[in-house]
Coordinates of C-alpha atoms in Angstrom, one line a residue:
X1 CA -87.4 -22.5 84.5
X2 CA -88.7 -26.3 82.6
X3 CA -86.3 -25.3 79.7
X4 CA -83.2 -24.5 81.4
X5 CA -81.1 -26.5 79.5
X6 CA -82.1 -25.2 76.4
X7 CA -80.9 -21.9 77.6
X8 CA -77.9 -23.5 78.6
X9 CA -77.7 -24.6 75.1
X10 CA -78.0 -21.8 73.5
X11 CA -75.3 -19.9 75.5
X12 CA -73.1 -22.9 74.8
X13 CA -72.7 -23.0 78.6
X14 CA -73.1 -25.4 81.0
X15 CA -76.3 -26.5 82.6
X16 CA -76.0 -26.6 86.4
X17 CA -80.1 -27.3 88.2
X18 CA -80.3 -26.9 91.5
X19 CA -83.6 -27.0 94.2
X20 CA -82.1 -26.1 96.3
X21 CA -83.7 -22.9 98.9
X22 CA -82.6 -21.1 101.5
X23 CA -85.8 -22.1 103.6
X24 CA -88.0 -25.2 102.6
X25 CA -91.3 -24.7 100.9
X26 CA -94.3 -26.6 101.7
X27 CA -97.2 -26.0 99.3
X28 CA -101.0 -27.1 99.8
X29 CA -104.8 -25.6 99.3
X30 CA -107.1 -24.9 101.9
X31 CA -110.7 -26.1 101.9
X32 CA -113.0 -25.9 104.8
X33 CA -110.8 -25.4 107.7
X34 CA -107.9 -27.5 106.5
X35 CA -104.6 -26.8 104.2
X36 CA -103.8 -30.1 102.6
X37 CA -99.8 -30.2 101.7
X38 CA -97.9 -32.1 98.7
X39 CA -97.3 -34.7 100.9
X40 CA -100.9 -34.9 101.7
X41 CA -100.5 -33.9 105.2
X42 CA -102.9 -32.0 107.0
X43 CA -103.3 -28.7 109.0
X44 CA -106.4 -27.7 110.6
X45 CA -106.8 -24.0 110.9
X46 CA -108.6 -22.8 114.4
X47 CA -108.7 -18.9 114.4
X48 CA -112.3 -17.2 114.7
X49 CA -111.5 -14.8 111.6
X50 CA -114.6 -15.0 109.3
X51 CA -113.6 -15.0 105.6
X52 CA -110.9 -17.5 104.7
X53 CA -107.8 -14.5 104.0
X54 CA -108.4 -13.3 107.3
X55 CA -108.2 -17.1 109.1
X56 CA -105.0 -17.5 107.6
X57 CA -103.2 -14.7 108.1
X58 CA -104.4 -15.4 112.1
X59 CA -103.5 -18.8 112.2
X60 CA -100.0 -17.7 110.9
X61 CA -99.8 -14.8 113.6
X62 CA -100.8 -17.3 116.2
X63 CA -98.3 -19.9 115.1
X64 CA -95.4 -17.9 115.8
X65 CA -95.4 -13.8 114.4
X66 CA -95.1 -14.3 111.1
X67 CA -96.5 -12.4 108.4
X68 CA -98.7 -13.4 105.6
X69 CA -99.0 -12.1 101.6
X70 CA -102.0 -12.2 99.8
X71 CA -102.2 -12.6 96.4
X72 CA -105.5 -11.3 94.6
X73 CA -106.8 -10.9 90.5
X74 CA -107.6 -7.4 90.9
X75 CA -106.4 -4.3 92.6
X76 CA -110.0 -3.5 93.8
X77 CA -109.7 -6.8 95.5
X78 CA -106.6 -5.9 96.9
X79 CA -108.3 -3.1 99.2
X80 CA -111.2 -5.5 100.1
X81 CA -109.1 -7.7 101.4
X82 CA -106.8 -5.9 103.0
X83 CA -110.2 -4.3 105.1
X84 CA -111.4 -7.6 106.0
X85 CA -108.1 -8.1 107.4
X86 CA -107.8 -5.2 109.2
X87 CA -110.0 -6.2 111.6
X88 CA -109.1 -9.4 113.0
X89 CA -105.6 -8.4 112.6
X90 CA -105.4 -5.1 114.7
X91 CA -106.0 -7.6 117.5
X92 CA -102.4 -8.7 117.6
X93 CA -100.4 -5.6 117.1
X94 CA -98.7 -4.2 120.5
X95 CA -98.7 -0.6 121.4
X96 CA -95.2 0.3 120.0
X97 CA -96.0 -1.0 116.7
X98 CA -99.9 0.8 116.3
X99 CA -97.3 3.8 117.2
X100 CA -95.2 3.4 114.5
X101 CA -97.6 2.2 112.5
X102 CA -99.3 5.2 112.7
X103 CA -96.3 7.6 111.4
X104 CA -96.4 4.8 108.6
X105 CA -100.0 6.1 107.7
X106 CA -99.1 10.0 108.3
X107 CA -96.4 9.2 105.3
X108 CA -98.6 7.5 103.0
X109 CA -101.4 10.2 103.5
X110 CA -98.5 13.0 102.8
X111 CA -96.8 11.1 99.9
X112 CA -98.8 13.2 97.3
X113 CA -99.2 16.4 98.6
X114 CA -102.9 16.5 97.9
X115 CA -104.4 13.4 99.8
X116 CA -106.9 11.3 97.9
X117 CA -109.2 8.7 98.9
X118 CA -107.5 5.8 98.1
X119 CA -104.7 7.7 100.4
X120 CA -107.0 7.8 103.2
X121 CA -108.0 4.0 102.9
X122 CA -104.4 2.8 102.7
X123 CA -103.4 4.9 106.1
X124 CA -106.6 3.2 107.5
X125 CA -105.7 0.3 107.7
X126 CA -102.0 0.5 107.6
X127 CA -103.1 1.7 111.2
X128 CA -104.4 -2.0 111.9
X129 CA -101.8 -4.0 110.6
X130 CA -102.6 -4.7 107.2
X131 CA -101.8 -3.1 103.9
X132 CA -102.4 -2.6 100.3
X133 CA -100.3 -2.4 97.3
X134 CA -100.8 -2.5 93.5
X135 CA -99.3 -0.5 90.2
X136 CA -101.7 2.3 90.7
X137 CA -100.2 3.5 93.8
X138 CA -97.5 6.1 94.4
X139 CA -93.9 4.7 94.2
X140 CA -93.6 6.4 98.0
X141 CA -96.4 4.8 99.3
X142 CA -95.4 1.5 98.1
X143 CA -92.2 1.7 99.6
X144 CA -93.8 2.8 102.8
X145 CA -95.9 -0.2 102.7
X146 CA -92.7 -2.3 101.5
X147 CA -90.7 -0.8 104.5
X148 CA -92.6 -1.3 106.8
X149 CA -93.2 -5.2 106.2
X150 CA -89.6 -5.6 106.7
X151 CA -89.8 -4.3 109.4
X152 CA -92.1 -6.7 111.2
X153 CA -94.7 -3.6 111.6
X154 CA -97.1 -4.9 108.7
X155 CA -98.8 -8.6 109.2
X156 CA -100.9 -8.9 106.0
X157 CA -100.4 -7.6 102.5
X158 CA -103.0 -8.1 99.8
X159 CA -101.3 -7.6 96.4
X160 CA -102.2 -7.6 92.8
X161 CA -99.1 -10.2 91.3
X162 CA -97.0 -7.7 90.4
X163 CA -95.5 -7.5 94.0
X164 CA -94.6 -11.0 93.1
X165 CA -92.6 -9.8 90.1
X166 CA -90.7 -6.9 90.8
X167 CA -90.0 -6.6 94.5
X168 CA -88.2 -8.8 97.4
X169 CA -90.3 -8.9 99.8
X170 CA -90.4 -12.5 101.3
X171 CA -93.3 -13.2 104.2
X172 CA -93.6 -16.4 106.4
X173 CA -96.9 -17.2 104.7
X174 CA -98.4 -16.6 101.1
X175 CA -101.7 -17.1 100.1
X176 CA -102.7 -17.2 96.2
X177 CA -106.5 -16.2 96.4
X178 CA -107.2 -16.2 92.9
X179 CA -105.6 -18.3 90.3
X180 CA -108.4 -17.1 87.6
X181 CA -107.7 -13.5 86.0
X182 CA -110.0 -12.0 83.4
X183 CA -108.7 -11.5 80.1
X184 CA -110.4 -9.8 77.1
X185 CA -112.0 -11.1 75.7
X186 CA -111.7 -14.7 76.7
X187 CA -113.3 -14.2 80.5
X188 CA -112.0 -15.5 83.4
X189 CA -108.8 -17.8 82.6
X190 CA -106.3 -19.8 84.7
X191 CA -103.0 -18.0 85.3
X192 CA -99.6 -19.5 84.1
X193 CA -98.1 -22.1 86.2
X194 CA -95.0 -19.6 86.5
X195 CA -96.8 -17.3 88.0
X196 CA -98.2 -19.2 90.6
X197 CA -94.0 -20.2 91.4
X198 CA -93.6 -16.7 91.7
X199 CA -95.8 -15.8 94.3
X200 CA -95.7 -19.0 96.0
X201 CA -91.8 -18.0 95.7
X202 CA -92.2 -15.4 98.0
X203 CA -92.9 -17.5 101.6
X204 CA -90.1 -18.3 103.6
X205 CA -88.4 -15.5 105.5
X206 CA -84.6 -16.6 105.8
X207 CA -83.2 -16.3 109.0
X208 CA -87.1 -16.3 110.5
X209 CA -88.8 -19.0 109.4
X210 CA -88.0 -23.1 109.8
X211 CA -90.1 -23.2 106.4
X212 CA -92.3 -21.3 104.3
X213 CA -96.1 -22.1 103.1
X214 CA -97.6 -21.2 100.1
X215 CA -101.3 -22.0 100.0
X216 CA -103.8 -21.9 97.4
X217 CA -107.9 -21.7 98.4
X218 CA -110.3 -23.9 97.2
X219 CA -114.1 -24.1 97.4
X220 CA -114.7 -28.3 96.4
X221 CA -112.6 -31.4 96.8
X222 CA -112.4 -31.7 93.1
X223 CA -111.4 -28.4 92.5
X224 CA -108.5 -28.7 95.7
X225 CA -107.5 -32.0 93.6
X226 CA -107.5 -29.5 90.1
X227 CA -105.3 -26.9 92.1
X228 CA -102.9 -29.5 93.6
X229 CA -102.2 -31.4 90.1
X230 CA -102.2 -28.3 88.0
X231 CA -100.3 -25.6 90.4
X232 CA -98.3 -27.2 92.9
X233 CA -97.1 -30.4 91.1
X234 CA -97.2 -28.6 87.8
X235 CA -93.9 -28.0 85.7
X236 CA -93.9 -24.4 85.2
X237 CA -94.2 -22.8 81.2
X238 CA -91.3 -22.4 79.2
X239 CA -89.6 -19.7 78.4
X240 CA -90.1 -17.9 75.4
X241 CA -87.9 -15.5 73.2
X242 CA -89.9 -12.1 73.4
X243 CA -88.0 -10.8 70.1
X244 CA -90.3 -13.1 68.5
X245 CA -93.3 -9.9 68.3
X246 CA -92.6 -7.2 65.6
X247 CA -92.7 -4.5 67.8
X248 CA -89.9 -5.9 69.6
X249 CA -88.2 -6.8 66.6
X250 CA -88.3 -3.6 64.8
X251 CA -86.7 -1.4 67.4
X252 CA -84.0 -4.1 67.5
X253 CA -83.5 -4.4 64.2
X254 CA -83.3 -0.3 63.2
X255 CA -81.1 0.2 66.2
X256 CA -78.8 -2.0 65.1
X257 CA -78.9 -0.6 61.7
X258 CA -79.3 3.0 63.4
X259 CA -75.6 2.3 65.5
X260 CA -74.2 0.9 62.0
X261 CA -73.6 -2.9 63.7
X262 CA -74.7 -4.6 60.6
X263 CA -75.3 -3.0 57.4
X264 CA -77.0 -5.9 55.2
X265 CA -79.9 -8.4 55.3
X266 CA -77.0 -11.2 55.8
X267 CA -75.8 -9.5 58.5
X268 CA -79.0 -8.2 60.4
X269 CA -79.7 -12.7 59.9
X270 CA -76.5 -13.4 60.9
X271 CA -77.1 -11.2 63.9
X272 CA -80.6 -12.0 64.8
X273 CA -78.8 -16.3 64.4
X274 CA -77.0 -15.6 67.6
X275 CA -80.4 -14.9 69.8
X276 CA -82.6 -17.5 71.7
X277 CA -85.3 -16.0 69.0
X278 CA -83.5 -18.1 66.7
X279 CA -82.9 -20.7 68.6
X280 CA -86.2 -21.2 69.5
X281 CA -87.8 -21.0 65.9
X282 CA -87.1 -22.0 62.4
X283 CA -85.0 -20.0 59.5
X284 CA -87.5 -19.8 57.7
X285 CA -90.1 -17.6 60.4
X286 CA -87.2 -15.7 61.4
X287 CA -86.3 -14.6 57.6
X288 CA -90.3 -14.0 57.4
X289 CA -90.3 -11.8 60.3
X290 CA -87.2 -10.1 59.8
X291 CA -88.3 -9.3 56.3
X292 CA -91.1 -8.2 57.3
X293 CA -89.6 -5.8 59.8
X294 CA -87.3 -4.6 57.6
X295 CA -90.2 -3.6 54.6
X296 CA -91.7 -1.6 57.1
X297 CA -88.7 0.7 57.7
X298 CA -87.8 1.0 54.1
X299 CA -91.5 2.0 53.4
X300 CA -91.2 4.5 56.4
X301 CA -88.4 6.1 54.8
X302 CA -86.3 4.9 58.1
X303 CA -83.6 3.0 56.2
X304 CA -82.2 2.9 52.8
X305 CA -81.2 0.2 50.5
X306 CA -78.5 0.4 47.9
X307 CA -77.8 -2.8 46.4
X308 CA -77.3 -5.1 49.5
X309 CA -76.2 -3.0 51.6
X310 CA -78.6 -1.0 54.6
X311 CA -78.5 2.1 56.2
X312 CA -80.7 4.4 58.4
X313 CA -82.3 7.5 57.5
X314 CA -82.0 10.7 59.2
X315 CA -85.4 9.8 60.6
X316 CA -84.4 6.4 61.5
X317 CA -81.3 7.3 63.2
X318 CA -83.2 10.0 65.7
X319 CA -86.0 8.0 65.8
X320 CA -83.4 5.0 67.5
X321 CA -81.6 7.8 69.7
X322 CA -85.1 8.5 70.8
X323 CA -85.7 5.2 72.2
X324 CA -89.6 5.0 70.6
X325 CA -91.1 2.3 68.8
X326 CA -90.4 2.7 65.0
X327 CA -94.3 2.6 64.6
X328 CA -94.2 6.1 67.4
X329 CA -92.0 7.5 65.3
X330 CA -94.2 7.3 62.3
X331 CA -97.4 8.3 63.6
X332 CA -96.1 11.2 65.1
X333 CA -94.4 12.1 61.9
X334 CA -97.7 11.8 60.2
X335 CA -99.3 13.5 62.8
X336 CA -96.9 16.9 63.2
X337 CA -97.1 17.2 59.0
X338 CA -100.8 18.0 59.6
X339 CA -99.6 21.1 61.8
X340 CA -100.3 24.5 60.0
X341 CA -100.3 26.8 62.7
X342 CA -99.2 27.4 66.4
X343 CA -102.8 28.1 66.8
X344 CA -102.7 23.9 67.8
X345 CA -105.4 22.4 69.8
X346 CA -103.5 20.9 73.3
X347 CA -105.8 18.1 73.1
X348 CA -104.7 17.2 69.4
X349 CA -101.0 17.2 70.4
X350 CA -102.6 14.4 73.5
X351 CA -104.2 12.7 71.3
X352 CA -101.8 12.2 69.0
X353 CA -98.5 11.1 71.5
X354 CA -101.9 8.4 72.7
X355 CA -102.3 7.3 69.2
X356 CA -98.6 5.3 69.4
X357 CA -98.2 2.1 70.9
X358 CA -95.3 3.5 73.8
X359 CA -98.2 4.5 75.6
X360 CA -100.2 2.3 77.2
X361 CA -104.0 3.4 76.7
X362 CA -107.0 3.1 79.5
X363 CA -109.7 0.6 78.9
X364 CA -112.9 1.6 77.5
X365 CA -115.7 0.4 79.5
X366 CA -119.2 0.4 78.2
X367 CA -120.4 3.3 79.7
X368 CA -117.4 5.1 78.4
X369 CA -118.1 5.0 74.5
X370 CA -121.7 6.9 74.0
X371 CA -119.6 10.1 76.0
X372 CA -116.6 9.3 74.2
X373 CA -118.3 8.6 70.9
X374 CA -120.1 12.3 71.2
X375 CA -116.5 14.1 72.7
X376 CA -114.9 13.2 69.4
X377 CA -118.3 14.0 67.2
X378 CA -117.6 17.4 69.0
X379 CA -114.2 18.0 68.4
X380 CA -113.6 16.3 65.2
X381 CA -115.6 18.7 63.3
X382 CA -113.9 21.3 64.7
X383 CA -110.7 20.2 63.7
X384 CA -108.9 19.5 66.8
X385 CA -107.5 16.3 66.3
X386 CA -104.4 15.5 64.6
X387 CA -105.4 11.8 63.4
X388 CA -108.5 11.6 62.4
X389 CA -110.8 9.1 63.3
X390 CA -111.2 6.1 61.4
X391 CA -115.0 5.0 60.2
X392 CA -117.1 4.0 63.5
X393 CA -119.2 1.5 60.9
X394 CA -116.3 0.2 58.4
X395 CA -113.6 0.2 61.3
X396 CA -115.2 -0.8 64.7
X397 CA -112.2 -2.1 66.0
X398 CA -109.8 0.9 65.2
X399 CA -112.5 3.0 65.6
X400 CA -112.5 1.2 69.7
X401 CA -108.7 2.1 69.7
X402 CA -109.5 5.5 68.9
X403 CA -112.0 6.2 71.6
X404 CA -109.5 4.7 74.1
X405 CA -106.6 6.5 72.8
X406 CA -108.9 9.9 73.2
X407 CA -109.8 8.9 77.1
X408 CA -106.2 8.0 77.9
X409 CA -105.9 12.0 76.1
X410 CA -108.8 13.2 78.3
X411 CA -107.2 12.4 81.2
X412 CA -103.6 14.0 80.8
X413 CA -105.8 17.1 79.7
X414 CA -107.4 16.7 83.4
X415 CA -104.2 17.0 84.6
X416 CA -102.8 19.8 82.9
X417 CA -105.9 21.5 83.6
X418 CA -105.0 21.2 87.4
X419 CA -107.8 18.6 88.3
X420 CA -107.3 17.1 91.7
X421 CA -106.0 13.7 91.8
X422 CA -109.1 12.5 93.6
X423 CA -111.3 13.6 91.0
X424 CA -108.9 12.0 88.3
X425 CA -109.2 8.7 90.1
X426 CA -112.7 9.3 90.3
X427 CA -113.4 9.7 86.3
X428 CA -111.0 7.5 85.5
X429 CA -110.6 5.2 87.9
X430 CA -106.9 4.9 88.1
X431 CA -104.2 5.5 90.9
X432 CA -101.7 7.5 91.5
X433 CA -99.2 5.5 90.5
X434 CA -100.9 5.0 86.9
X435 CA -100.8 8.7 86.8
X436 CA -97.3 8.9 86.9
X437 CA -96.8 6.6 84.9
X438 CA -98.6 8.4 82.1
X439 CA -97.5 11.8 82.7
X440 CA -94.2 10.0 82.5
X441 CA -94.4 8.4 79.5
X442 CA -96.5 12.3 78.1
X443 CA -93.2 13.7 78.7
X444 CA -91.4 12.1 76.9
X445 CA -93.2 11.7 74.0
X446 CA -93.7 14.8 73.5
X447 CA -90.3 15.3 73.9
X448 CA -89.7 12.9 70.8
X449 CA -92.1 14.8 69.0
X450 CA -90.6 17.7 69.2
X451 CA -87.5 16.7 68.4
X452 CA -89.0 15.2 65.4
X453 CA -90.5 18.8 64.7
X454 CA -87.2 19.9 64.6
X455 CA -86.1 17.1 62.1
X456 CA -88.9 17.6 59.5
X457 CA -88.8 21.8 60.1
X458 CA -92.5 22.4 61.4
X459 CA -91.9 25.4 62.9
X460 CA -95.5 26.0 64.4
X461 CA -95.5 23.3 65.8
X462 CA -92.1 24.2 68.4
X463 CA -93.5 26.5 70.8
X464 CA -97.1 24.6 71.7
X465 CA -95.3 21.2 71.9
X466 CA -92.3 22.7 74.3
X467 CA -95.1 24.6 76.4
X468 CA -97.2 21.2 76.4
X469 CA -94.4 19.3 78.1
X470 CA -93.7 21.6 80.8
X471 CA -97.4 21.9 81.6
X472 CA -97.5 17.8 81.5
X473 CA -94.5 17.4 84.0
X474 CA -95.9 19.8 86.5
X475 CA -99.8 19.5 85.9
X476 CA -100.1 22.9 85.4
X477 CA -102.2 25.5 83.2
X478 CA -99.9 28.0 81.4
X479 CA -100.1 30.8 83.7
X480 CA -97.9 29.1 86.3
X481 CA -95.1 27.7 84.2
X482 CA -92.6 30.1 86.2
X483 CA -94.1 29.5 89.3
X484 CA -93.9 25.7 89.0
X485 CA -90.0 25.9 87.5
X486 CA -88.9 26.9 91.1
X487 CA -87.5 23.9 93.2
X488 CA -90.1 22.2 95.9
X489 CA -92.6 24.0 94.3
X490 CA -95.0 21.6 92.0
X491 CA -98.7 22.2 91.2
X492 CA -100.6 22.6 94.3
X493 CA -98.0 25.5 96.0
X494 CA -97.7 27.1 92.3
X495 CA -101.2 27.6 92.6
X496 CA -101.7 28.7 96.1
X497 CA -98.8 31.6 95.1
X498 CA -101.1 32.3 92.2
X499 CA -103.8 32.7 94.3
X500 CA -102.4 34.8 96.5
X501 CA -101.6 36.8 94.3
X502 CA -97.8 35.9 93.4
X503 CA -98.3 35.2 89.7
X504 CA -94.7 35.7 88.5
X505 CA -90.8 35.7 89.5
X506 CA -90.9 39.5 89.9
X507 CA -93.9 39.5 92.3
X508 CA -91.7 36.9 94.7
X509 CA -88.5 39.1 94.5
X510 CA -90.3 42.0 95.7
X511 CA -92.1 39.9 98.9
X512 CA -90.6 39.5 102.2
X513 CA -89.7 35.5 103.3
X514 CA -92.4 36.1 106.1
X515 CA -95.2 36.9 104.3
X516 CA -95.1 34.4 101.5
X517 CA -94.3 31.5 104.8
X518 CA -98.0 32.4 105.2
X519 CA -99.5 31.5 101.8
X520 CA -101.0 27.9 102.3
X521 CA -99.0 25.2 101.7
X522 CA -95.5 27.2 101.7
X523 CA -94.5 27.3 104.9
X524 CA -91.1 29.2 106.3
X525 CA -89.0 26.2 105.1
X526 CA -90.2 26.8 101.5
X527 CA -90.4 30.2 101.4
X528 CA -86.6 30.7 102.6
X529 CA -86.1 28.2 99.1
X530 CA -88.1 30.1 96.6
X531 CA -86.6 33.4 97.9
X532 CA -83.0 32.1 97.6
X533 CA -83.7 30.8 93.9
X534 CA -85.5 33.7 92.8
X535 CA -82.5 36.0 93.7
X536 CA -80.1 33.8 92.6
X537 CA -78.0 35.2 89.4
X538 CA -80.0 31.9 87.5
X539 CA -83.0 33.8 87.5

């Protein structure tokens, strides 16, 4: 952290650096053969691997067992890599470990209980030694993957950065691939010097390794010179306040008007004076913003003002105690008040939790916006949609955020529709991880909404939005809501019961635990569960 001490200063506390690690670092780039440290030593690298991941996660087998992290831009280059890898490395692994390794595959390919293609490709070459691991897969598999690095069972992981970020997972070797990300819509640009430290963090195993290497590739001598001046001797950013964003800033700012903490623009300053926000910029911006924060919820009808003095609305205080955005709360306020019936269109109350800015939206790639463009045509003059769209010719942008919000709406519908993962993935092209995620994040906003049904009294509106969220968490169509409330049974089993004829509680109180062991997927484990649930005084 290059502004430390300013930290320090702002705590009032006393600045203590240190650089001190529990195993040394050496950094350097490869080119052609050869990593070239700091120090401007040099290493020649000898193994017969043919693409430059795969001779370095060799050479650092062959130098002593260790194991190697890869660092790549995108998640699609993640599984590229980790093939490549797969085969060289399969070459070291001793029988006990392809034996374990494979039990590590059979978990990753069960994780789901539906196996998908992406399932399939991890198990592959988990089987050989190497792995994958980005955001879009499930949390299981990842901490399959994770596991079985520690154990020594793994050799090579190719990541996206995020393993960087959020997990401990040090390896005897790191290898940053690519320092270049794309980002709309500027194109390819360098990544920050901080997180570069934080993957090349990551090498050095203590208690293993002597030292750790963190090594950078390079493709010309004057772009190895770039690398080594701009990474490896490079003062990493500072550290900046994130309050200093209004949609940080106005959750903070109505929940501490929400709990009753301060109760006046003095006091919401006085406040906001003791955080590194503050520190970092001028009165005046922080009046601005804060100002500007605080219009918005008066406007909103989130807070009052009586003379000096602040307080929250009704709305403003459940809005808080619902942990969303301010700006969440207000579009689906706006939204719900355009409710006349319980006659609602599923896909209107999807679009409409899309529409707010706690959930995080797909891309919309080209191809995406003629089918797109016409699905909303379709279904706009019909009247499903509970925002309308804005003016394709006099709003392109918003109109953009529209058709993304809409996919991101398409998909959640392909779930509650009981698509198969795979052919979510497909479509979409996300994992199962980012699946979660958004079903996640459905749930509770349409929880919120709700509850903000409730507030304002739209009545209609109760029954589809509680029916929606149960038929989000499991990934269900209606008719299997009771099926799917039983514990250990989730969308796949809930259908094969339905299937097999078993389409409500009564029909499983009246089978025998033997015959219902033989639906697919149930199994006599599972059918001694639902039969002791669905005799049980709760049901």
């Amino acid at each position: 952290i290059s502004n430390s001490s300013s930290i320090a200063d702002w705590l009032s506390a006393q600045h203590v650096r240190s650089e001190w690690r529990p195993v040394p670092l050496k950094e350097g780039v490869y080119l052609r053969g050869d990593i070239v440290f700091e120090d401007l030593s040099k290493r020649e690298v000898k193994t017969s691997a043919k693409d430059r991941v795969s001779k370095l996660a060799a050479d650092t087998i062959e130098q002593g067992g260790g194991q190697v992290l890869v660092f790549v831009s995108t998640r699609r280059s993640t599984q590229a890599a980790a093939r490549k890898a797969a085969k060289k490395i399969r070459e070291y692994l001793t029988k006990n470990e392809k034996e374990r390794l494979k039990e590590v595959a059979h978990t990753i390919e069960t994780a789901l209980g539906e196996s998908t293609e992406t399932c399939r490709k991890l198990a592959k070459y988990v089987r050989q030694g190497t792995a994958f691991h980005h955001a879009g897969l499930h949390h299981r598999q990842r901490r399959a993957v994770e596991d079985a690095f520690r154990e020594n069972l793994l050799k090579v992981i190719c990541a996206t950065p995020t393993l960087a970020a959020g997990v401990n997972l040090p390896s005897q070797r790191t290898v940053v691939r690519d320092y270049k990300r794309y980002t709309p819509p500027y194109g390819m640009q360098p990544i920050p010097v901080l997180e570069y430290k934080q993957m090349a963090g990551r090498a050095g195993r203590p208690g293993y390794d002597e030292y750790g290497e963190a090594i950078l590739l390079a493709d010309s001598e004057a772009e190895q010179e770039t690398l080594m001046d701009e990474y490896i001797l490079a003062e990493p950013e500072e550290i900046k306040s994130k309050l200093a964003s209004e949609p940080a800033l106005r959750t903070h700012v109505l929940g501490s008007i929400a709990s009753g903490y301060v109760n006046s623009l003095a006091s919401m300053l006085e406040f906001i004076d003791q955080t590194f926000f503050a520190y970092q910029y001028s009165a005046e911006r922080v009046r601005s913003i804060v100002e500007k924060v605080l219009d918005f919820l008066k406007e909103e009808e989130m807070i009052s003002e009586e003379g000096k003095w602040l307080s929250a609305t009704q709305f403003g205080v459940r809005v808080s105690q619902l942990y969303i955005d301010p700006l969440s709360g207000v579009r689906l306020r706006d939204g719900l008040k355009n409710v006349e019936s319980e006659e609602l269109s599923e896909l209107g109350l999807l679009h409409l939790i899309c529409s707010t800015p706690d959930m995080t939206t797909l891309h919309l790639r080209k191809r995406d916006y003629s089918d797109i463009d016409a699905f909303v045509a379709d279904h706009a003059e019909v009247g499903e949609f509970l925002i309308q769209p804005p003016n394709e010719f006099h709003e392109p942008e918003k109109y953009e955020f529209y058709l993304s919000e809409v996919k991101t709406a398409q998909l959640l519908q392909a779930w509650i529709e009981e698509a198969p993962e795979d052919r979510i993935h497909e479509r979409f092209k996300v994992g199962a991880g980012d699946i979660r995620r958004k079903v996640s994040t459905a749930e509770w906003l349409l929880y919120a909404a709700h509850e903000l049904a409730k507030l304002f009294k739209i009545k209609p509106a109760y029954q589809p939005l509680r029916k929606l969220r149960q038929r989000i968490k499991y990934g269900i169509k209606e008719e299997l809501l009771d099926l799917a409330s039983l514990r250990g049974i989730g969308r796949v089993r809930a259908r094969s019961l339905h299937n097999a004829g078993y389409e409500t509680l009564e029909d499983l109180r009246k089978v025998s635990v033997e015959k219902l062991a033989r639906v697919p997927h149930i199994g006599s484990k599972i059918a001694e569960r639902v039969r002791k649930q669905v005799t049980s005084d709760k049901f």
